[in-house]
Tab-separated table of C-alpha atoms in Angstrom:
chain	number	residue	atom	x	y	z
A	1	UNK	CA	0.086	-0.011	0.028
A	2	UNK	CA	1.499	3.427	-1.055
A	3	UNK	CA	2.007	5.981	2.082
A	4	UNK	CA	1.987	9.385	1.974
A	5	UNK	CA	5.518	9.840	1.599
A	6	UNK	CA	5.754	7.636	-1.355
A	7	UNK	CA	2.983	9.645	-3.132
A	8	UNK	CA	4.784	12.925	-2.302
A	9	UNK	CA	7.997	11.478	-3.620
A	10	UNK	CA	6.180	10.516	-6.771
A	11	UNK	CA	4.675	14.177	-7.040
A	12	UNK	CA	8.361	15.408	-6.537
A	13	UNK	CA	9.393	13.292	-9.331
A	14	UNK	CA	6.667	14.290	-11.745
A	15	UNK	CA	7.313	18.255	-10.894
A	16	UNK	CA	10.700	17.839	-12.211
A	17	UNK	CA	9.543	16.342	-15.198
A	18	UNK	CA	7.219	19.181	-15.557
A	19	UNK	CA	9.916	21.689	-14.860
A	20	UNK	CA	12.122	20.389	-17.655
A	21	UNK	CA	9.372	20.350	-20.238
A	22	UNK	CA	8.053	23.963	-19.585
A	23	UNK	CA	11.278	25.925	-18.393
A	24	UNK	CA	10.631	29.385	-19.902
A	25	UNK	CA	14.117	29.416	-21.099
A	26	UNK	CA	13.632	26.346	-23.127
A	27	UNK	CA	10.238	27.216	-24.405
A	28	UNK	CA	10.787	30.953	-25.224
A	29	UNK	CA	10.927	30.128	-29.277
A	30	UNK	CA	7.583	28.124	-28.683
A	31	UNK	CA	5.832	30.722	-27.102
A	32	UNK	CA	6.889	33.292	-29.758
A	33	UNK	CA	5.234	30.695	-32.264
A	34	UNK	CA	1.861	30.630	-30.466
A	35	UNK	CA	0.579	33.237	-32.548
A	36	UNK	CA	0.945	31.285	-35.769
A	37	UNK	CA	-1.420	28.419	-33.969
A	38	UNK	CA	-4.172	30.701	-33.135
A	39	UNK	CA	-7.646	29.195	-33.558
A	40	UNK	CA	-10.795	30.896	-35.219
A	41	UNK	CA	-12.084	31.561	-31.629
A	42	UNK	CA	-9.348	33.882	-30.878
A	43	UNK	CA	-7.569	31.148	-28.521
A	44	UNK	CA	-4.054	30.324	-28.893
A	45	UNK	CA	-1.802	27.218	-27.998
A	46	UNK	CA	1.655	26.063	-28.132
A	47	UNK	CA	3.815	22.905	-27.357
A	48	UNK	CA	6.481	22.686	-25.002
A	49	UNK	CA	9.952	22.456	-26.459
A	50	UNK	CA	9.669	18.470	-26.164
A	51	UNK	CA	6.308	18.305	-27.404
A	52	UNK	CA	5.308	16.360	-24.373
A	53	UNK	CA	2.465	19.025	-23.306
A	54	UNK	CA	0.044	21.754	-24.814
A	55	UNK	CA	-0.524	24.878	-23.223
A	56	UNK	CA	-3.496	26.472	-24.511
A	57	UNK	CA	-5.772	29.536	-23.486
A	58	UNK	CA	-9.502	28.779	-22.316
A	59	UNK	CA	-12.615	30.754	-21.768
A	60	UNK	CA	-14.411	31.538	-18.369
A	61	UNK	CA	-17.167	28.959	-19.533
A	62	UNK	CA	-14.829	26.449	-20.161
A	63	UNK	CA	-12.874	26.798	-17.073
A	64	UNK	CA	-16.106	26.746	-15.188
A	65	UNK	CA	-17.007	23.737	-16.818
A	66	UNK	CA	-13.740	21.890	-16.334
A	67	UNK	CA	-13.846	22.619	-12.494
A	68	UNK	CA	-17.343	21.352	-12.248
A	69	UNK	CA	-16.649	18.087	-13.978
A	70	UNK	CA	-13.351	17.508	-12.708
A	71	UNK	CA	-14.193	15.061	-9.778
A	72	UNK	CA	-15.994	12.843	-12.326
A	73	UNK	CA	-13.413	13.339	-15.026
A	74	UNK	CA	-10.645	12.050	-12.778
A	75	UNK	CA	-12.996	9.091	-11.745
A	76	UNK	CA	-13.431	8.199	-15.428
A	77	UNK	CA	-9.789	8.076	-16.044
A	78	UNK	CA	-9.398	5.696	-13.164
A	79	UNK	CA	-11.942	3.366	-14.162
A	80	UNK	CA	-11.248	3.563	-17.883
A	81	UNK	CA	-7.561	3.080	-18.172
A	82	UNK	CA	-7.399	3.399	-21.698
A	83	UNK	CA	-9.488	6.439	-22.151
A	84	UNK	CA	-8.701	8.462	-25.313
A	85	UNK	CA	-10.009	11.767	-23.640
A	86	UNK	CA	-6.977	14.114	-23.775
A	87	UNK	CA	-5.667	14.541	-20.126
A	88	UNK	CA	-5.557	17.618	-18.271
A	89	UNK	CA	-2.721	17.990	-15.555
A	90	UNK	CA	-3.719	21.604	-14.663
A	91	UNK	CA	-5.267	24.953	-15.349
A	92	UNK	CA	-3.868	28.120	-14.204
A	93	UNK	CA	-4.909	32.086	-14.234
A	94	UNK	CA	-2.699	34.530	-15.024
A	95	UNK	CA	-3.021	37.903	-13.656
A	96	UNK	CA	-1.100	40.979	-14.807
A	97	UNK	CA	-1.557	44.753	-14.324
A	98	UNK	CA	-3.694	46.574	-16.828
A	99	UNK	CA	-4.868	43.439	-18.660
A	100	UNK	CA	-7.578	41.031	-17.877
A	101	UNK	CA	-6.985	37.769	-16.355
A	102	UNK	CA	-6.099	34.681	-19.190
A	103	UNK	CA	-6.984	31.036	-18.282
A	104	UNK	CA	-4.654	28.629	-19.286
A	105	UNK	CA	-4.731	24.671	-19.302
A	106	UNK	CA	-2.098	22.487	-19.277
A	107	UNK	CA	-2.679	18.970	-21.041
A	108	UNK	CA	-0.944	16.183	-22.453
A	109	UNK	CA	0.172	16.218	-26.249
A	110	UNK	CA	-1.476	12.925	-27.440
A	111	UNK	CA	0.267	13.138	-30.730
A	112	UNK	CA	3.906	12.211	-29.665
A	113	UNK	CA	5.462	10.958	-32.899
A	114	UNK	CA	8.382	8.404	-33.095
A	115	UNK	CA	9.728	9.956	-36.017
A	116	UNK	CA	8.245	13.266	-37.320
A	117	UNK	CA	9.373	12.633	-40.780
A	118	UNK	CA	7.057	9.463	-40.708
A	119	UNK	CA	3.953	11.513	-40.320
A	120	UNK	CA	1.259	10.691	-42.927
A	121	UNK	CA	-1.952	12.390	-41.903
A	122	UNK	CA	-3.486	14.207	-39.205
A	123	UNK	CA	-7.231	14.523	-39.094
A	124	UNK	CA	-9.645	16.595	-36.789
A	125	UNK	CA	-12.961	14.243	-37.170
A	126	UNK	CA	-16.528	15.554	-35.901
A	127	UNK	CA	-18.839	13.302	-38.030
A	128	UNK	CA	-20.011	16.403	-39.940
A	129	UNK	CA	-19.515	17.251	-43.597
A	130	UNK	CA	-20.611	20.735	-43.668
A	131	UNK	CA	-17.510	23.169	-43.693
A	132	UNK	CA	-15.463	20.074	-42.813
A	133	UNK	CA	-12.826	20.182	-45.760
A	134	UNK	CA	-9.245	21.587	-45.723
A	135	UNK	CA	-8.789	23.416	-48.772
A	136	UNK	CA	-5.581	24.613	-50.578
A	137	UNK	CA	-2.087	22.924	-50.504
A	138	UNK	CA	-1.629	20.619	-47.627
A	139	UNK	CA	1.242	18.856	-46.124
A	140	UNK	CA	1.603	15.885	-43.829
A	141	UNK	CA	1.532	18.292	-40.844
A	142	UNK	CA	-1.715	19.842	-41.909
A	143	UNK	CA	-4.887	19.352	-39.808
A	144	UNK	CA	-7.206	17.855	-42.272
A	145	UNK	CA	-10.959	17.283	-41.668
A	146	UNK	CA	-13.892	14.951	-42.274
A	147	UNK	CA	-14.175	15.283	-45.881
A	148	UNK	CA	-10.350	15.003	-46.449
A	149	UNK	CA	-10.579	11.819	-44.477
A	150	UNK	CA	-12.966	9.881	-46.886
A	151	UNK	CA	-10.846	11.077	-49.755
A	152	UNK	CA	-7.933	9.703	-48.095
A	153	UNK	CA	-9.489	6.449	-47.260
A	154	UNK	CA	-10.875	6.046	-50.774
A	155	UNK	CA	-7.427	6.379	-52.370
A	156	UNK	CA	-5.797	4.004	-49.683
A	157	UNK	CA	-8.439	1.319	-48.656
A	158	UNK	CA	-6.104	0.009	-45.949
A	159	UNK	CA	-5.399	3.216	-44.456
A	160	UNK	CA	-7.191	2.364	-41.199
A	161	UNK	CA	-7.695	-1.482	-41.833
A	162	UNK	CA	-7.566	-3.322	-38.306
A	163	UNK	CA	-8.202	-6.573	-37.063
A	164	UNK	CA	-11.305	-7.400	-35.296
A	165	UNK	CA	-9.976	-7.665	-31.945
A	166	UNK	CA	-8.716	-4.194	-32.089
A	167	UNK	CA	-11.705	-2.780	-33.629
A	168	UNK	CA	-13.481	-4.265	-30.742
A	169	UNK	CA	-11.099	-2.620	-28.277
A	170	UNK	CA	-11.143	0.663	-29.879
A	171	UNK	CA	-15.157	0.908	-30.420
A	172	UNK	CA	-15.633	-0.254	-26.627
A	173	UNK	CA	-13.276	2.778	-25.405
A	174	UNK	CA	-14.581	5.391	-27.662
A	175	UNK	CA	-18.289	4.227	-26.540
A	176	UNK	CA	-17.215	4.557	-23.000
A	177	UNK	CA	-15.757	7.955	-23.432
A	178	UNK	CA	-18.594	9.236	-25.186
A	179	UNK	CA	-21.123	7.900	-22.946
A	180	UNK	CA	-19.445	9.956	-20.188
A	181	UNK	CA	-19.124	13.420	-22.276
A	182	UNK	CA	-22.743	12.840	-22.996
A	183	UNK	CA	-23.733	12.218	-19.410
A	184	UNK	CA	-21.840	15.637	-18.925
A	185	UNK	CA	-23.742	17.241	-21.476
A	186	UNK	CA	-20.706	17.959	-23.767
A	187	UNK	CA	-20.547	18.140	-27.499
A	188	UNK	CA	-18.658	19.562	-30.608
A	189	UNK	CA	-15.590	17.536	-29.416
A	190	UNK	CA	-13.213	15.952	-31.916
A	191	UNK	CA	-11.562	12.752	-32.527
A	192	UNK	CA	-8.103	13.304	-33.532
A	193	UNK	CA	-6.425	10.939	-35.575
A	194	UNK	CA	-2.636	10.811	-36.713
A	195	UNK	CA	-1.186	8.332	-38.981
A	196	UNK	CA	2.395	7.718	-39.124
A	197	UNK	CA	4.380	5.197	-41.045
A	198	UNK	CA	5.920	2.454	-38.698
A	199	UNK	CA	9.566	1.425	-39.006
A	200	UNK	CA	9.282	-2.380	-38.540
A	201	UNK	CA	12.638	-3.541	-37.245
A	202	UNK	CA	14.316	-7.078	-37.393
A	203	UNK	CA	13.121	-9.091	-34.486
A	204	UNK	CA	16.939	-9.291	-33.242
A	205	UNK	CA	16.797	-5.378	-32.979
A	206	UNK	CA	13.345	-5.069	-31.049
A	207	UNK	CA	12.938	-3.729	-27.584
A	208	UNK	CA	10.584	-4.712	-24.758
A	209	UNK	CA	8.928	-1.997	-22.472
A	210	UNK	CA	10.661	-2.885	-19.460
A	211	UNK	CA	13.898	-1.018	-18.524
A	212	UNK	CA	16.916	-2.941	-18.798
A	213	UNK	CA	15.676	-5.838	-20.295
A	214	UNK	CA	17.148	-7.200	-23.766
A	215	UNK	CA	15.135	-7.967	-26.648
A	216	UNK	CA	13.670	-11.463	-27.084
A	217	UNK	CA	15.562	-13.389	-29.842
A	218	UNK	CA	12.502	-14.792	-31.517
A	219	UNK	CA	9.690	-11.929	-31.767
A	220	UNK	CA	6.477	-12.465	-33.291
A	221	UNK	CA	5.527	-10.664	-36.503
A	222	UNK	CA	3.944	-7.382	-36.321
A	223	UNK	CA	0.086	-7.395	-35.534
A	224	UNK	CA	-2.617	-5.428	-34.492
A	225	UNK	CA	-1.876	-4.403	-30.779
A	226	UNK	CA	-2.815	-1.735	-28.283
A	227	UNK	CA	0.457	-0.181	-26.885
A	228	UNK	CA	-0.407	-0.897	-23.397
A	229	UNK	CA	1.357	-4.547	-24.267
A	230	UNK	CA	5.007	-5.179	-23.761
A	231	UNK	CA	5.568	-4.461	-27.541
A	232	UNK	CA	8.780	-2.698	-29.222
A	233	UNK	CA	6.347	0.146	-30.070
A	234	UNK	CA	5.733	0.861	-26.320
A	235	UNK	CA	9.626	1.447	-26.237
A	236	UNK	CA	9.110	4.677	-28.292
A	237	UNK	CA	7.120	6.226	-25.484
A	238	UNK	CA	8.029	7.135	-21.941
A	239	UNK	CA	8.485	4.380	-19.703
A	240	UNK	CA	6.229	3.816	-16.611
A	241	UNK	CA	8.541	4.276	-13.991
A	242	UNK	CA	12.189	5.442	-13.635
A	243	UNK	CA	15.008	5.018	-11.332
A	244	UNK	CA	16.088	7.873	-9.169
A	245	UNK	CA	19.555	8.771	-7.669
A	246	UNK	CA	18.698	6.757	-4.716
A	247	UNK	CA	18.438	3.548	-6.931
A	248	UNK	CA	14.433	3.644	-6.255
A	249	UNK	CA	11.949	3.132	-9.120
A	250	UNK	CA	9.374	6.075	-9.042
A	251	UNK	CA	6.340	6.764	-11.076
A	252	UNK	CA	6.929	8.792	-14.210
A	253	UNK	CA	4.290	11.116	-15.549
A	254	UNK	CA	4.744	9.160	-18.767
A	255	UNK	CA	2.598	6.475	-17.590
A	256	UNK	CA	-0.164	9.209	-17.278
A	257	UNK	CA	0.467	10.167	-21.040
A	258	UNK	CA	-0.003	8.793	-24.706
A	259	UNK	CA	0.322	5.105	-24.215
A	260	UNK	CA	-3.637	4.525	-24.617
A	261	UNK	CA	-3.536	6.970	-27.350
A	262	UNK	CA	-1.378	4.695	-29.728
A	263	UNK	CA	-1.980	1.489	-31.459
A	264	UNK	CA	-0.501	-0.334	-34.322
A	265	UNK	CA	-1.381	-2.550	-37.192
A	266	UNK	CA	2.171	-3.577	-38.053
A	267	UNK	CA	2.655	-1.189	-41.178
A	268	UNK	CA	1.280	2.042	-39.191
A	269	UNK	CA	1.191	3.473	-35.796
A	270	UNK	CA	-1.911	5.241	-34.906
A	271	UNK	CA	-2.277	8.398	-32.560
A	272	UNK	CA	-5.782	8.612	-31.506
A	273	UNK	CA	-7.356	11.125	-28.957
A	274	UNK	CA	-10.574	12.934	-28.140
A	275	UNK	CA	-9.866	16.312	-27.802
A	276	UNK	CA	-11.610	19.901	-27.346
A	277	UNK	CA	-14.263	18.340	-25.022
A	278	UNK	CA	-15.031	21.504	-22.943
A	279	UNK	CA	-17.888	22.513	-25.028
A	280	UNK	CA	-21.437	22.572	-22.992
A	281	UNK	CA	-24.676	22.670	-24.825
A	282	UNK	CA	-25.299	26.276	-23.646
A	283	UNK	CA	-27.168	29.088	-25.086
A	284	UNK	CA	-24.261	30.033	-27.473
A	285	UNK	CA	-24.351	26.885	-29.113
A	286	UNK	CA	-28.061	26.660	-29.267
A	287	UNK	CA	-28.160	29.991	-30.730
A	288	UNK	CA	-25.301	29.044	-33.210
A	289	UNK	CA	-27.403	25.905	-34.283
A	290	UNK	CA	-30.602	28.161	-34.819
A	291	UNK	CA	-28.653	30.494	-37.157
A	292	UNK	CA	-27.083	27.781	-39.134
A	293	UNK	CA	-30.140	25.483	-39.259
A	294	UNK	CA	-32.932	27.872	-39.634
A	295	UNK	CA	-31.754	31.156	-40.852
A	296	UNK	CA	-29.034	29.717	-43.055
A	297	UNK	CA	-30.877	26.629	-43.984
A	298	UNK	CA	-28.136	24.019	-43.173
A	299	UNK	CA	-28.835	20.381	-42.769
A	300	UNK	CA	-29.336	19.852	-38.899
A	301	UNK	CA	-28.500	16.430	-38.797
A	302	UNK	CA	-25.221	17.162	-40.584
A	303	UNK	CA	-23.755	20.262	-38.407
A	304	UNK	CA	-21.402	19.617	-35.809
A	305	UNK	CA	-23.466	21.872	-33.553
A	306	UNK	CA	-26.120	19.532	-32.110
A	307	UNK	CA	-27.409	18.564	-29.001
A	308	UNK	CA	-25.303	16.178	-26.984
A	309	UNK	CA	-27.161	12.889	-27.394
A	310	UNK	CA	-27.185	13.207	-31.084
A	311	UNK	CA	-23.783	14.243	-31.375
A	312	UNK	CA	-22.429	11.178	-29.218
A	313	UNK	CA	-24.488	8.852	-31.426
A	314	UNK	CA	-21.948	9.846	-34.407
A	315	UNK	CA	-19.074	8.445	-32.684
A	316	UNK	CA	-20.907	4.974	-31.420
């Protein structure tokens, strides 16, 4: 049974990781680039220099919503170990003289690529086709949308091909995550999907997840697998624990990050997460739907702004 002292030591180790990732000296360039990532809502975000974390601004409404649901969100992550909901590590309010307070949230970066050059696609999916196409010239790092996804899948039939076992596992965790979001009255969230070409090493060069263990001499061929198993792909992510200066193994914050968001089919590595879920079915969203559906005549069933039950049904 873990004592308070053990827990406190774990927190100290994790704060060291956070400090290393979020050091102002190391993140100066990332902050300056934040304006280039500004969203349509006027918010902005930036990655930590090691790309382990995302720091983004949030509205008063989002902060209140998050604080209200936080105990239930934490319980959900405890219950659904492989949850795809992007994890929140902290929320802060920055106050400066002569300026309005700014709320920021610290979240995990669920798309930590093994090799950035091996990235093929990034999709932001909402199950809607109205204004859901990224136009113009694109690169592998361009965030594409639902229509682009259908076009890519049509050109490459095995783009998201998985075994029956993996499909069942993925469908189950998405169903449980979406059921939670629906119970909280949330909608307009996105399924973030990154697809990376997997570098398959010869069996003799593969590594297992455990620290200090040598790779098995007879490794099985690549197969569909979630990255919570002891696989060679798991070794590309942070290990669950690390040995500190006194020789004791301590919990690493990496165990909370990214492992549940990755799976492979032998040819590709898939990064998948549910993001931007702090959107409640409030007066603003209802007004937006009324404007687009009634005034502008758009198909209400195909819009992304729909009530939580209908929105959740798209992901189940």
